[in-house]
Amino acid sequence: MTSAAEENPRFREASDLLEEGVREGAYAAAVLRIALGDEVLFERSAGYARTASLFDIASLTKPLTAALFFVLSQEGHLSPDGFVSEVLPFTSADRRVREIRFSHLLSHTSGLPSWLPLYEKASAPDTAKGRPPSAAAEGHDRILAEVLSLPLSHDPGTGWEYSDLGYMLLGRAIEAAGFGSLDRILASRVTGPLGMRDTRYLPLAAISECETGQLIPTGWSEVRRRDKAGEVDDENAAAMGGVSGHAGLFSTGGDLFLFSREIVRARKGEGRVLSRPSAARMTTPVALPPGCPRTMGFDTPTPPRSQAGERAPAAAVGHLGYTGCSVWIDPDRGTSVILLTNRVVFGKDNRKLSELRPRIHDAVWREIAG
């Protein structure tokens, strides 16, 4: 049965472009959901996805990690202005690591490298069947120890470089402050209270065999020598046991709408888990370094070729995921645009989505503005 949201003629162009992506090989499965406030204006799946399909959302894990950090901050366990070295044991010979604040990790301004093949230093546990405790703990600890030993590329707060490694440390700090594993703390403090029932790490450990068709595959892993469906695409996250602050979460368009709605509501002081000050910090670009497009949890549209589209509202915040997923939110209007795809199923070098996605977003923004 077609829902009223699917029949909305306002978004015909966006719907046609979504189907074009399947035909052109930008992805094999996709879901687009558009919402205004509490109302879902449009929802459509393409390829072999259904609207309830479960996608590996890759770096969309990061805004959820940031939200969890701020929830713990509201409880007094952590502070954006606190020094990371007060929680985690740096072993780096670079003395500047002691100047890294949590705000730097949240906004990618710490000076830590963007990415390293840390999985090469730890054998990846078999996350296809869940997370073997011993293997996961060993890989997790080896990788974090490596990050904690690294030198910085610049003084904290003086430059910005998107960093998976910084969010790995955020996830570990949350575990230390919350006295538990990241997946369980996230479920109890954020996804559970928001009703995000399908958002989880390690979905194969939680769903029945007959439900595995809900999982959208992300293609072949040269490292693991198998196709990935229901196990994290990111090799570093896999080596950490499938649970990390930078990647590892699986979610649906419906659940990410609930998260986006929480950001919008919290900005007005009506959040279920986030306070108004927390939401403000998550959606406001940091002051230093000058010109940094990052907030403490999100990215902002960066012209002239933003993946949010040329028509993206100036106040919009959002995030991309390596697998082909994205969320963009206009907190002022209360609009959210969620696009979930599996572009990597055709190989990590498949760049067709980067040309198509701004067109989809512009088609959406044009109708919302009109």
Tab-separated table of C-alpha atoms in Angstrom:
chain	number	residue	atom	x	y	z
A	1	MET	CA	0.000	0.000	0.000
A	2	THR	CA	1.304	3.467	-0.917
A	3	SER	CA	1.320	5.960	1.936
A	4	ALA	CA	0.114	9.533	1.684
A	5	ALA	CA	3.704	10.670	2.133
A	6	GLU	CA	4.773	8.626	-0.917
A	7	GLU	CA	1.998	10.156	-3.028
A	8	ASN	CA	2.940	13.791	-2.336
A	9	PRO	CA	3.303	15.299	-5.844
A	10	ARG	CA	5.477	18.150	-4.539
A	11	PHE	CA	8.481	15.858	-4.440
A	12	ARG	CA	8.088	14.205	-7.853
A	13	GLU	CA	11.491	15.461	-9.039
A	14	ALA	CA	13.263	14.145	-5.945
A	15	SER	CA	11.474	10.808	-6.366
A	16	ASP	CA	12.519	10.572	-10.014
A	17	LEU	CA	16.118	11.364	-9.109
A	18	LEU	CA	16.068	8.667	-6.425
A	19	GLU	CA	15.084	6.116	-9.081
A	20	GLU	CA	17.697	7.532	-11.446
A	21	GLY	CA	20.358	6.689	-8.897
A	22	VAL	CA	19.460	3.000	-9.125
A	23	ARG	CA	19.449	3.022	-12.920
A	24	GLU	CA	22.799	4.839	-13.104
A	25	GLY	CA	24.546	2.652	-10.525
A	26	ALA	CA	24.968	5.294	-7.834
A	27	TYR	CA	23.560	2.694	-5.416
A	28	ALA	CA	21.453	-0.444	-5.466
A	29	ALA	CA	19.121	0.494	-2.620
A	30	ALA	CA	17.941	3.807	-1.205
A	31	VAL	CA	15.412	5.460	1.091
A	32	LEU	CA	14.480	9.142	1.067
A	33	ARG	CA	12.467	10.658	3.910
A	34	ILE	CA	11.470	14.329	4.129
A	35	ALA	CA	9.860	15.770	7.246
A	36	LEU	CA	8.653	19.091	8.572
A	37	GLY	CA	8.306	19.190	12.336
A	38	ASP	CA	6.396	16.079	13.380
A	39	GLU	CA	4.975	15.463	9.898
A	40	VAL	CA	6.552	13.161	7.339
A	41	LEU	CA	5.977	14.933	4.020
A	42	PHE	CA	7.455	12.276	1.774
A	43	GLU	CA	8.995	8.818	2.033
A	44	ARG	CA	10.120	6.580	-0.784
A	45	SER	CA	12.370	3.587	-1.274
A	46	ALA	CA	14.222	2.605	-4.439
A	47	GLY	CA	16.060	-0.464	-5.697
A	48	TYR	CA	15.751	-3.422	-3.378
A	49	ALA	CA	15.276	-1.295	-0.250
A	50	ARG	CA	12.037	-0.898	1.649
A	51	THR	CA	11.242	2.155	3.730
A	52	ALA	CA	11.968	0.104	6.881
A	53	SER	CA	15.298	-1.253	5.596
A	54	LEU	CA	18.283	-1.169	7.926
A	55	PHE	CA	21.362	0.620	6.555
A	56	ASP	CA	24.926	0.799	7.797
A	57	ILE	CA	24.960	4.562	8.447
A	58	ALA	CA	28.766	4.751	8.832
A	59	SER	CA	29.782	8.247	10.022
A	60	LEU	CA	26.200	9.210	10.818
A	61	THR	CA	27.215	7.411	14.001
A	62	LYS	CA	29.151	10.564	14.910
A	63	PRO	CA	26.179	12.929	15.539
A	64	LEU	CA	24.623	10.257	17.747
A	65	THR	CA	27.909	9.899	19.638
A	66	ALA	CA	27.958	13.694	20.050
A	67	ALA	CA	24.379	13.705	21.326
A	68	LEU	CA	25.258	10.999	23.837
A	69	PHE	CA	28.278	13.028	24.954
A	70	PHE	CA	26.045	16.031	25.626
A	71	VAL	CA	23.539	13.917	27.535
A	72	LEU	CA	26.380	12.768	29.809
A	73	SER	CA	27.539	16.377	30.027
A	74	GLN	CA	24.065	17.408	31.212
A	75	GLU	CA	24.395	14.752	33.924
A	76	GLY	CA	27.755	16.163	35.004
A	77	HIS	CA	29.906	13.245	33.844
A	78	LEU	CA	31.772	15.057	31.053
A	79	SER	CA	32.204	18.610	29.798
A	80	PRO	CA	32.923	19.977	26.307
A	81	ASP	CA	35.477	22.270	27.930
A	82	GLY	CA	37.161	19.455	29.843
A	83	PHE	CA	40.581	18.092	28.905
A	84	VAL	CA	40.571	14.648	27.312
A	85	SER	CA	43.766	13.730	29.167
A	86	GLU	CA	41.823	13.867	32.441
A	87	VAL	CA	39.778	10.881	31.241
A	88	LEU	CA	42.000	8.984	28.797
A	89	PRO	CA	45.683	7.998	29.210
A	90	PHE	CA	47.602	9.603	26.354
A	91	THR	CA	51.051	8.077	25.757
A	92	SER	CA	52.024	10.369	22.866
A	93	ALA	CA	55.387	12.107	23.081
A	94	ASP	CA	53.670	15.200	21.688
A	95	ARG	CA	52.932	17.297	24.760
A	96	ARG	CA	50.201	19.184	22.893
A	97	VAL	CA	47.818	16.245	23.382
A	98	ARG	CA	47.301	17.502	26.949
A	99	GLU	CA	45.675	20.607	25.450
A	100	ILE	CA	42.962	18.668	23.606
A	101	ARG	CA	39.512	19.448	24.982
A	102	PHE	CA	36.416	17.407	24.258
A	103	SER	CA	35.123	20.349	22.229
A	104	HIS	CA	38.084	19.799	19.896
A	105	LEU	CA	37.206	16.145	19.375
A	106	LEU	CA	33.552	17.009	18.793
A	107	SER	CA	34.385	19.654	16.170
A	108	HIS	CA	37.326	17.894	14.457
A	109	THR	CA	39.786	20.569	15.572
A	110	SER	CA	42.011	18.443	17.841
A	111	GLY	CA	44.947	18.047	15.461
A	112	LEU	CA	44.526	14.258	15.292
A	113	PRO	CA	44.892	12.628	11.857
A	114	SER	CA	41.820	12.055	9.735
A	115	TRP	CA	42.199	8.301	9.238
A	116	LEU	CA	44.747	5.537	9.512
A	117	PRO	CA	44.488	1.804	8.684
A	118	LEU	CA	44.575	0.891	12.345
A	119	TYR	CA	42.838	-2.435	11.654
A	120	GLU	CA	46.187	-3.651	10.355
A	121	LYS	CA	47.449	-3.549	13.934
A	122	ALA	CA	44.577	-5.628	15.285
A	123	SER	CA	42.977	-8.765	13.941
A	124	ALA	CA	39.284	-8.100	13.284
A	125	PRO	CA	36.885	-10.269	15.299
A	126	ASP	CA	34.151	-12.060	13.373
A	127	THR	CA	31.411	-9.459	13.730
A	128	ALA	CA	29.165	-11.394	11.341
A	129	LYS	CA	27.923	-13.488	14.255
A	130	GLY	CA	28.080	-10.855	16.934
A	131	ARG	CA	31.008	-9.638	18.970
A	132	PRO	CA	33.278	-12.253	20.581
A	133	PRO	CA	34.192	-10.558	23.883
A	134	SER	CA	37.902	-11.427	23.918
A	135	ALA	CA	38.609	-10.563	20.280
A	136	ALA	CA	36.551	-7.376	20.410
A	137	ALA	CA	38.232	-6.169	23.586
A	138	GLU	CA	41.711	-6.882	22.230
A	139	GLY	CA	41.124	-5.085	18.929
A	140	HIS	CA	39.366	-2.218	20.661
A	141	ASP	CA	42.212	-1.714	23.130
A	142	ARG	CA	45.005	-2.031	20.558
A	143	ILE	CA	43.475	0.544	18.252
A	144	LEU	CA	42.713	3.043	20.999
A	145	ALA	CA	46.224	2.634	22.398
A	146	GLU	CA	47.584	3.463	18.955
A	147	VAL	CA	45.429	6.609	18.703
A	148	LEU	CA	46.490	7.728	22.157
A	149	SER	CA	50.157	7.465	21.117
A	150	LEU	CA	49.925	9.611	17.975
A	151	PRO	CA	51.468	13.073	17.493
A	152	LEU	CA	49.272	15.996	16.414
A	153	SER	CA	49.414	17.811	13.087
A	154	HIS	CA	48.683	21.199	14.670
A	155	ASP	CA	47.904	22.817	18.015
A	156	PRO	CA	44.389	21.944	19.194
A	157	GLY	CA	41.846	24.545	18.096
A	158	THR	CA	44.085	26.170	15.482
A	159	GLY	CA	42.983	24.133	12.450
A	160	TRP	CA	40.394	21.573	11.476
A	161	GLU	CA	40.628	18.159	9.852
A	162	TYR	CA	37.778	15.671	9.798
A	163	SER	CA	38.922	12.863	12.072
A	164	ASP	CA	37.539	9.384	12.666
A	165	LEU	CA	40.222	9.014	15.312
A	166	GLY	CA	38.868	11.851	17.424
A	167	TYR	CA	35.458	10.185	17.592
A	168	MET	CA	37.059	6.878	18.511
A	169	LEU	CA	38.412	8.652	21.577
A	170	LEU	CA	35.021	10.232	22.272
A	171	GLY	CA	33.419	6.808	22.294
A	172	ARG	CA	36.019	5.489	24.743
A	173	ALA	CA	35.657	8.538	26.997
A	174	ILE	CA	31.889	7.994	27.075
A	175	GLU	CA	32.472	4.399	28.161
A	176	ALA	CA	34.840	5.517	30.914
A	177	ALA	CA	32.482	8.216	32.174
A	178	GLY	CA	29.303	6.166	31.761
A	179	PHE	CA	30.700	2.967	33.329
A	180	GLY	CA	29.550	0.724	30.517
A	181	SER	CA	29.891	-0.190	26.866
A	182	LEU	CA	29.143	2.446	24.248
A	183	ASP	CA	26.325	0.473	22.649
A	184	ARG	CA	24.479	-0.012	25.941
A	185	ILE	CA	24.947	3.584	27.097
A	186	LEU	CA	23.661	4.884	23.767
A	187	ALA	CA	20.603	2.635	23.967
A	188	SER	CA	19.778	3.662	27.531
A	189	ARG	CA	20.426	7.417	27.181
A	190	VAL	CA	19.523	8.289	23.573
A	191	THR	CA	18.047	5.762	21.172
A	192	GLY	CA	15.812	4.074	23.758
A	193	PRO	CA	14.238	7.269	25.131
A	194	LEU	CA	13.721	8.598	21.590
A	195	GLY	CA	11.972	5.403	20.467
A	196	MET	CA	14.670	4.551	17.902
A	197	ARG	CA	13.934	0.841	18.135
A	198	ASP	CA	15.883	-0.255	15.060
A	199	THR	CA	19.058	1.745	15.669
A	200	ARG	CA	21.830	-0.436	17.021
A	201	TYR	CA	25.331	-1.725	16.708
A	202	LEU	CA	25.812	-5.386	15.678
A	203	PRO	CA	22.328	-5.965	14.254
A	204	LEU	CA	22.985	-9.621	13.432
A	205	ALA	CA	23.249	-10.312	17.133
A	206	ALA	CA	19.802	-8.800	17.754
A	207	ILE	CA	17.539	-9.834	14.863
A	208	SER	CA	16.192	-13.216	13.859
A	209	GLU	CA	17.289	-15.044	10.736
A	210	CYS	CA	13.981	-14.302	9.018
A	211	GLU	CA	14.580	-10.560	9.551
A	212	THR	CA	17.963	-10.444	7.825
A	213	GLY	CA	16.280	-9.342	4.590
A	214	GLN	CA	15.823	-5.971	6.288
A	215	LEU	CA	19.618	-5.475	6.163
A	216	ILE	CA	21.082	-3.611	3.190
A	217	PRO	CA	24.470	-5.043	2.082
A	218	THR	CA	27.533	-2.861	1.540
A	219	GLY	CA	29.590	-5.123	-0.703
A	220	TRP	CA	32.802	-7.090	-0.575
A	221	SER	CA	35.512	-6.664	2.062
A	222	GLU	CA	39.025	-7.381	0.851
A	223	VAL	CA	40.184	-7.494	4.458
A	224	ARG	CA	37.537	-9.955	5.659
A	225	ARG	CA	37.218	-11.751	2.302
A	226	ARG	CA	33.428	-11.801	2.321
A	227	ASP	CA	30.374	-9.732	1.516
A	228	LYS	CA	29.091	-7.477	4.285
A	229	ALA	CA	25.434	-7.424	5.271
A	230	GLY	CA	24.659	-6.601	8.861
A	231	GLU	CA	28.307	-6.240	9.841
A	232	VAL	CA	29.968	-2.850	9.846
A	233	ASP	CA	31.534	-1.715	6.567
A	234	ASP	CA	34.303	0.336	8.248
A	235	GLU	CA	37.397	-1.832	8.779
A	236	ASN	CA	38.641	0.052	11.839
A	237	ALA	CA	35.236	-0.266	13.517
A	238	ALA	CA	35.141	-3.964	12.604
A	239	ALA	CA	38.541	-4.495	14.201
A	240	MET	CA	37.190	-2.799	17.341
A	241	GLY	CA	34.405	-5.364	17.542
A	242	GLY	CA	31.822	-3.403	15.561
A	243	VAL	CA	31.228	-0.751	18.227
A	244	SER	CA	32.932	2.643	18.052
A	245	GLY	CA	32.172	6.333	18.364
A	246	HIS	CA	33.035	7.025	14.723
A	247	ALA	CA	31.107	4.253	12.927
A	248	GLY	CA	29.217	1.029	13.483
A	249	LEU	CA	25.581	2.031	13.875
A	250	PHE	CA	22.792	0.670	11.691
A	251	SER	CA	19.542	2.584	11.385
A	252	THR	CA	16.426	3.308	9.323
A	253	GLY	CA	14.931	6.424	7.799
A	254	GLY	CA	12.213	6.362	10.436
A	255	ASP	CA	14.634	6.241	13.335
A	256	LEU	CA	16.846	8.993	11.938
A	257	PHE	CA	13.744	11.142	11.585
A	258	LEU	CA	13.185	10.710	15.326
A	259	PHE	CA	16.757	11.823	15.984
A	260	SER	CA	16.442	14.816	13.664
A	261	ARG	CA	13.179	15.782	15.322
A	262	GLU	CA	14.906	15.691	18.706
A	263	ILE	CA	17.512	18.181	17.462
A	264	VAL	CA	14.744	20.502	16.230
A	265	ARG	CA	12.711	20.185	19.414
A	266	ALA	CA	15.712	20.598	21.694
A	267	ARG	CA	16.645	23.824	19.937
A	268	LYS	CA	13.293	25.144	21.227
A	269	GLY	CA	13.805	23.713	24.713
A	270	GLU	CA	11.406	20.821	24.079
A	271	GLY	CA	13.894	17.967	23.740
A	272	ARG	CA	13.317	14.589	25.273
A	273	VAL	CA	17.010	13.886	26.002
A	274	LEU	CA	18.904	17.017	24.914
A	275	SER	CA	18.739	20.379	26.650
A	276	ARG	CA	18.427	23.628	24.744
A	277	PRO	CA	22.077	24.635	25.424
A	278	SER	CA	23.273	21.213	24.257
A	279	ALA	CA	21.295	21.441	21.022
A	280	ALA	CA	22.605	24.965	20.456
A	281	ARG	CA	26.213	23.819	20.756
A	282	MET	CA	25.535	20.871	18.457
A	283	THR	CA	24.073	23.117	15.747
A	284	THR	CA	26.268	26.238	15.952
A	285	PRO	CA	29.612	26.395	14.109
A	286	VAL	CA	32.563	26.648	16.470
A	287	ALA	CA	34.238	30.045	16.779
A	288	LEU	CA	37.795	28.714	16.503
A	289	PRO	CA	39.542	28.260	14.218
A	290	PRO	CA	37.993	31.037	12.094
A	291	GLY	CA	36.007	29.708	9.161
A	292	CYS	CA	35.665	26.181	10.509
A	293	PRO	CA	32.432	24.701	9.079
A	294	ARG	CA	32.017	22.218	11.906
A	295	THR	CA	29.764	22.280	14.923
A	296	MET	CA	30.154	19.988	17.921
A	297	GLY	CA	28.548	17.073	16.151
A	298	PHE	CA	27.604	18.200	12.654
A	299	ASP	CA	28.874	19.698	9.425
A	300	THR	CA	27.372	22.748	7.693
A	301	PRO	CA	26.822	23.418	3.973
A	302	THR	CA	30.107	24.491	2.398
A	303	PRO	CA	29.694	26.219	-0.994
A	304	PRO	CA	30.154	26.019	-3.864
A	305	ARG	CA	29.612	22.243	-4.148
A	306	SER	CA	28.055	21.173	-0.879
A	307	GLN	CA	26.482	17.729	-0.749
A	308	ALA	CA	23.544	19.504	0.919
A	309	GLY	CA	22.842	21.245	-2.395
A	310	GLU	CA	23.167	24.833	-3.565
A	311	ARG	CA	19.741	25.685	-2.108
A	312	ALA	CA	20.494	24.379	1.381
A	313	PRO	CA	19.366	26.797	4.118
A	314	ALA	CA	22.189	28.781	5.686
A	315	ALA	CA	21.307	27.446	9.137
A	316	ALA	CA	21.308	23.789	8.041
A	317	VAL	CA	23.450	21.201	9.774
A	318	GLY	CA	24.069	17.666	8.677
A	319	HIS	CA	26.430	14.781	8.210
A	320	LEU	CA	27.501	12.277	5.577
A	321	GLY	CA	28.296	8.600	5.951
A	322	TYR	CA	30.906	6.817	3.828
A	323	THR	CA	28.474	4.066	2.830
A	324	GLY	CA	26.258	6.647	1.100
A	325	CYS	CA	23.990	7.922	3.868
A	326	SER	CA	23.255	11.501	4.885
A	327	VAL	CA	21.063	13.611	7.145
A	328	TRP	CA	20.454	17.352	6.762
A	329	ILE	CA	18.411	19.388	9.232
A	330	ASP	CA	17.181	22.967	9.058
A	331	PRO	CA	16.614	23.764	12.748
A	332	ASP	CA	14.946	27.101	11.951
A	333	ARG	CA	12.180	25.589	9.821
A	334	GLY	CA	12.165	22.207	11.521
A	335	THR	CA	12.910	20.396	8.277
A	336	SER	CA	14.898	17.182	7.942
A	337	VAL	CA	16.024	15.350	4.802
A	338	ILE	CA	17.276	11.796	5.277
A	339	LEU	CA	18.871	9.946	2.373
A	340	LEU	CA	20.110	6.408	2.964
A	341	THR	CA	21.930	4.492	0.222
A	342	ASN	CA	24.517	1.748	-0.209
A	343	ARG	CA	26.785	3.366	-2.803
A	344	VAL	CA	29.747	1.220	-1.658
A	345	VAL	CA	28.037	-1.966	-2.844
A	346	PHE	CA	29.540	-1.090	-6.259
A	347	GLY	CA	32.971	-0.456	-4.741
A	348	LYS	CA	34.450	2.198	-2.514
A	349	ASP	CA	35.495	4.269	-5.541
A	350	ASN	CA	31.907	4.674	-6.769
A	351	ARG	CA	31.500	8.488	-6.842
A	352	LYS	CA	28.206	8.740	-8.727
A	353	LEU	CA	26.284	9.629	-5.569
A	354	SER	CA	28.355	12.775	-5.042
A	355	GLU	CA	26.946	14.165	-8.299
A	356	LEU	CA	23.375	13.000	-7.703
A	357	ARG	CA	22.903	13.805	-4.024
A	358	PRO	CA	23.093	17.627	-4.315
A	359	ARG	CA	20.478	17.443	-7.082
A	360	ILE	CA	18.153	15.444	-4.858
A	361	HIS	CA	18.615	17.903	-2.017
A	362	ASP	CA	18.055	20.921	-4.242
A	363	ALA	CA	14.830	19.370	-5.527
A	364	VAL	CA	13.694	18.991	-1.915
A	365	TRP	CA	14.756	22.470	-0.730
A	366	ARG	CA	13.074	24.049	-3.751
A	367	GLU	CA	9.706	22.506	-2.874
A	368	ILE	CA	10.002	23.286	0.840
A	369	ALA	CA	10.901	26.926	0.147
A	370	GLY	CA	8.019	27.215	-2.292
